[in-house]
Amino acid sequence: MKKRIAKLYILTIIVIILFILTAWNCGRKEPTTAAPAPPVSSEMKPETFYSLTVSEPSGLVYNKHTNTLLTVSDSQPDIYEISLTGSTYGTIPANGTDMEGVALSVTGDTLYFAEERIRRVSAITRSGSLLRSFTINAGSPGNSGLEGITVNTATGHLYIINEKDPVMLFCYNDTTELWRKPLSFTSDISGICYDETTGALWIVSDESRKVLKLTLTGELIASWNIPFSKGEGIAIAGDKIYIVNDQENRMYLFSKPVN
């Protein structure tokens, strides 16, 4: 009889313990995994700026072979070679109209430029001879078409941007479109360059007053506010970023963010 009472007592204690443990587990809050936060914009402040003799500069590319920059004007038909401090060295005849972007081949012997309204990309030699051209079907005709072009120096692929309606990033292998991607994180885009040290794309937005860093598939990595609109071209030379402003005829110099 005593043994039976002892067993019942032990069973009762076990049941009570199990009940307490179950109640505690039910009321305990499990840790949750927060969704990744979107990139937070910080600010990029220019170190200085240089006045340009090129009117309405739009589009910019760094030529590592000559340590100079190339830019275009949407009011002139030529490509301009300028120094890192904005002095004009010379011009290359391109016979373009409403040019908004300029790029350079891996070897530096071929230049590409984008014409906004007619949505055409052309390749020329350094003497200005036309090699080939093609048009891009994107959005409705008008003043919101092609705004920039750059060359991935690792693959030779062309990355081309459409300003808005829609905001779009294109990837081309020579004259063949590989893919296109709409970009929803900015109201417009106005300049693009490839950064061979990080393998990323850098974009400037006129209306949003931002510099955006993207992956090669068009995903946003980070963004920075800049203190002016009308940024129309962007180029990277080492640890510096150059941005041309077509309203002020200036070229702004920034230190490249490390992230």
Coordinates of C-alpha atoms in Angstrom, one line a residue:
M1 CA 0.0 0.0 0.0
K2 CA 2.8 2.4 0.9
K3 CA 4.6 1.5 -2.4
R4 CA 1.5 2.3 -4.4
I5 CA 1.0 5.7 -2.7
A6 CA 4.7 6.5 -3.3
K7 CA 4.3 5.6 -7.1
L8 CA 1.2 7.8 -7.3
Y9 CA 3.0 10.6 -5.6
I10 CA 5.9 10.4 -8.0
L11 CA 3.6 10.3 -11.0
T12 CA 1.8 13.4 -9.7
I13 CA 5.0 15.3 -9.4
I14 CA 6.1 14.3 -13.0
V15 CA 2.7 15.4 -14.4
I16 CA 3.0 18.8 -12.6
I17 CA 6.5 19.3 -13.9
L18 CA 5.5 18.4 -17.5
F19 CA 2.5 20.8 -17.2
I20 CA 4.8 23.7 -16.0
L21 CA 7.3 23.0 -18.9
T22 CA 4.5 22.9 -21.5
A23 CA 3.0 26.2 -20.3
W24 CA 6.4 27.9 -20.2
N25 CA 7.2 26.8 -23.8
C26 CA 3.8 27.9 -25.1
G27 CA 4.2 31.4 -23.6
R28 CA 7.8 31.9 -24.7
K29 CA 8.4 34.2 -27.7
E30 CA 10.5 32.6 -30.4
P31 CA 13.2 34.8 -31.9
T32 CA 12.3 36.1 -35.3
T33 CA 14.6 36.8 -38.3
A34 CA 14.1 40.4 -39.4
A35 CA 13.8 41.1 -43.1
P36 CA 16.9 42.7 -44.6
A37 CA 16.6 46.5 -44.4
P38 CA 16.7 48.5 -47.6
P39 CA 20.0 50.4 -48.3
V40 CA 20.0 53.7 -46.4
S41 CA 21.0 56.8 -48.3
S42 CA 23.9 58.8 -46.9
E43 CA 25.5 61.9 -48.4
M44 CA 28.4 62.4 -50.7
K45 CA 29.9 65.9 -50.6
P46 CA 32.1 67.2 -53.5
E47 CA 35.7 67.9 -52.8
T48 CA 35.8 70.6 -55.5
F49 CA 34.5 71.4 -59.0
Y50 CA 35.9 72.4 -62.3
S51 CA 34.4 74.7 -64.9
L52 CA 34.1 73.2 -68.4
T53 CA 34.1 74.9 -71.8
V54 CA 31.9 72.1 -73.1
S55 CA 28.3 73.3 -73.2
E56 CA 25.7 71.0 -71.6
P57 CA 28.0 68.1 -70.8
S58 CA 26.2 64.8 -70.7
G59 CA 27.9 61.5 -70.3
L60 CA 31.4 60.8 -69.0
V61 CA 34.0 58.1 -69.2
Y62 CA 37.6 57.7 -67.9
N63 CA 40.3 56.7 -70.3
K64 CA 42.9 54.9 -68.3
H65 CA 45.2 54.7 -71.4
T66 CA 45.6 58.4 -71.5
N67 CA 44.5 59.5 -68.0
T68 CA 41.9 61.7 -69.5
L69 CA 38.1 61.9 -69.6
L70 CA 35.7 61.9 -72.5
T71 CA 32.3 63.7 -72.5
V72 CA 29.6 64.6 -75.0
S73 CA 27.2 67.5 -75.3
D74 CA 23.5 67.1 -76.2
S75 CA 23.8 70.3 -78.2
Q76 CA 27.0 69.5 -80.2
P77 CA 27.8 66.6 -82.6
D78 CA 31.3 65.8 -81.2
I79 CA 33.0 63.9 -78.4
Y80 CA 35.3 66.0 -76.2
E81 CA 38.5 64.9 -74.6
I82 CA 39.1 66.7 -71.3
S83 CA 41.7 66.6 -68.5
L84 CA 40.9 65.5 -64.9
T85 CA 40.6 69.2 -64.1
G86 CA 38.2 70.1 -66.9
S87 CA 40.5 71.5 -69.6
T88 CA 39.5 70.6 -73.2
Y89 CA 42.3 68.8 -75.1
G90 CA 40.4 68.2 -78.4
T91 CA 37.4 66.7 -80.1
I92 CA 36.5 63.6 -82.0
P93 CA 33.9 64.0 -84.7
A94 CA 30.9 61.7 -84.0
N95 CA 28.1 63.3 -86.1
G96 CA 25.7 62.6 -83.3
T97 CA 22.5 64.3 -82.4
D98 CA 21.2 64.8 -78.8
M99 CA 24.1 62.7 -77.4
E100 CA 23.7 61.7 -73.8
G101 CA 26.2 59.0 -73.1
V102 CA 29.7 58.0 -74.1
A103 CA 31.8 54.8 -73.4
L104 CA 35.1 53.3 -74.3
S105 CA 36.1 49.8 -75.4
V106 CA 38.5 47.7 -73.3
T107 CA 41.4 48.5 -75.6
G108 CA 40.5 52.2 -75.9
D109 CA 40.4 52.2 -79.7
T110 CA 36.5 52.2 -80.0
L111 CA 34.2 54.8 -78.7
Y112 CA 30.4 54.3 -78.1
F113 CA 27.8 57.0 -77.8
A114 CA 24.1 57.0 -77.2
E115 CA 21.6 59.3 -78.8
E116 CA 18.6 60.0 -76.6
R117 CA 15.6 60.8 -78.8
I118 CA 16.3 58.4 -81.6
R119 CA 17.4 55.7 -79.2
R120 CA 20.5 54.8 -81.2
V121 CA 23.9 53.5 -80.0
S122 CA 26.9 53.9 -82.4
A123 CA 30.5 52.7 -82.3
I124 CA 33.2 54.8 -83.9
T125 CA 37.0 54.8 -84.2
R126 CA 39.1 57.4 -82.5
S127 CA 39.2 59.2 -85.8
G128 CA 35.4 59.3 -86.0
S129 CA 34.8 56.6 -88.6
L130 CA 31.5 54.8 -88.0
L131 CA 31.9 51.1 -87.3
R132 CA 28.3 50.0 -86.5
S133 CA 25.1 51.3 -84.9
F134 CA 21.8 49.9 -83.6
T135 CA 18.6 51.2 -82.1
I136 CA 16.9 50.1 -78.9
N137 CA 13.1 49.8 -78.5
A138 CA 12.3 51.3 -75.2
G139 CA 9.3 53.4 -74.2
S140 CA 7.7 56.1 -76.3
P141 CA 9.7 58.6 -78.5
G142 CA 10.7 61.8 -76.8
N143 CA 13.1 63.4 -74.4
S144 CA 13.2 60.5 -71.9
G145 CA 15.2 58.0 -73.9
L146 CA 18.8 56.7 -73.8
E147 CA 20.8 58.6 -71.2
G148 CA 24.0 56.6 -70.7
I149 CA 26.3 53.8 -71.8
T150 CA 29.3 52.0 -70.3
V151 CA 31.5 48.9 -71.1
N152 CA 32.1 46.1 -68.7
T153 CA 35.9 45.8 -69.2
A154 CA 35.8 42.2 -67.9
T155 CA 33.3 40.9 -70.5
G156 CA 33.1 43.6 -73.1
H157 CA 29.3 43.8 -72.6
L158 CA 27.5 47.1 -73.0
Y159 CA 25.3 48.4 -70.2
I160 CA 22.8 51.1 -71.5
I161 CA 20.2 53.1 -69.5
N162 CA 16.9 54.6 -70.4
E163 CA 16.1 57.7 -68.5
K164 CA 12.5 57.1 -67.6
D165 CA 9.1 55.9 -68.9
P166 CA 10.4 53.3 -68.2
V167 CA 13.5 53.6 -66.1
M168 CA 15.4 50.7 -67.6
L169 CA 18.8 49.0 -67.6
F170 CA 19.9 47.0 -70.7
C171 CA 22.8 44.6 -71.2
Y172 CA 24.1 44.0 -74.8
N173 CA 26.8 41.8 -76.3
D174 CA 27.8 44.0 -79.2
T175 CA 24.5 44.7 -81.0
T176 CA 22.6 41.8 -79.4
E177 CA 20.4 42.4 -76.4
L178 CA 21.0 39.9 -73.6
W179 CA 18.4 41.2 -71.1
R180 CA 16.7 44.3 -69.9
K181 CA 15.6 45.2 -66.3
P182 CA 13.2 47.9 -65.1
L183 CA 14.6 49.8 -62.1
S184 CA 12.0 50.8 -59.5
F185 CA 14.2 52.4 -56.8
T186 CA 14.7 55.8 -58.6
S187 CA 12.5 58.2 -60.6
D188 CA 15.1 58.6 -63.3
I189 CA 18.7 57.8 -64.3
S190 CA 21.0 60.0 -66.2
G191 CA 24.5 58.5 -66.3
I192 CA 26.2 55.2 -65.8
C193 CA 29.8 53.8 -65.5
Y194 CA 31.4 50.4 -64.8
D195 CA 33.9 50.2 -61.9
E196 CA 36.4 47.6 -62.7
T197 CA 37.9 47.6 -59.2
T198 CA 34.6 46.4 -57.6
G199 CA 32.8 44.9 -60.6
A200 CA 29.8 47.2 -59.9
L201 CA 27.7 49.7 -61.8
W202 CA 27.5 53.3 -60.6
I203 CA 24.5 55.5 -61.7
V204 CA 23.7 59.1 -61.2
S205 CA 20.1 60.3 -61.0
D206 CA 19.3 63.9 -62.0
E207 CA 15.8 64.2 -60.4
S208 CA 16.5 62.2 -57.3
R209 CA 19.9 63.9 -56.7
K210 CA 21.5 60.5 -56.0
V211 CA 24.4 58.3 -56.8
L212 CA 23.4 54.6 -56.9
K213 CA 25.7 51.6 -56.8
L214 CA 24.3 48.5 -58.5
T215 CA 25.2 44.9 -59.1
L216 CA 25.8 43.8 -62.7
T217 CA 22.2 42.4 -62.7
G218 CA 20.7 45.7 -61.7
E219 CA 20.2 45.1 -57.9
L220 CA 20.6 48.1 -55.6
I221 CA 23.7 47.9 -53.3
A222 CA 23.8 51.4 -51.8
S223 CA 22.8 55.0 -52.6
W224 CA 24.1 58.4 -51.7
N225 CA 22.5 61.9 -51.9
I226 CA 24.4 64.6 -53.8
P227 CA 23.8 68.4 -53.3
F228 CA 22.7 69.2 -56.9
S229 CA 20.4 68.1 -59.7
K230 CA 21.3 67.9 -63.4
G231 CA 24.0 65.3 -62.8
E232 CA 24.2 63.9 -66.3
G233 CA 27.4 61.8 -66.5
I234 CA 29.5 59.8 -64.0
A235 CA 33.0 58.3 -64.3
I236 CA 35.4 56.6 -61.8
A237 CA 39.1 57.1 -61.9
G238 CA 40.9 55.2 -59.1
D239 CA 39.3 56.3 -55.8
K240 CA 37.6 59.3 -57.3
I241 CA 34.2 59.9 -58.8
Y242 CA 33.6 62.6 -61.4
I243 CA 30.1 63.9 -62.2
V244 CA 29.3 66.4 -64.9
N245 CA 26.4 68.9 -64.4
D246 CA 24.9 70.0 -67.7
Q247 CA 23.1 73.1 -66.3
E248 CA 26.2 74.6 -64.6
N249 CA 28.8 73.4 -67.2
R250 CA 30.8 72.0 -64.3
M251 CA 32.5 68.7 -63.3
Y252 CA 32.3 67.8 -59.6
L253 CA 35.0 65.7 -57.9
F254 CA 34.1 63.2 -55.1
S255 CA 35.9 60.6 -53.1
K256 CA 34.5 57.1 -53.9
P257 CA 32.7 55.6 -50.9
V258 CA 34.4 52.5 -49.6
N259 CA 31.2 50.3 -49.2

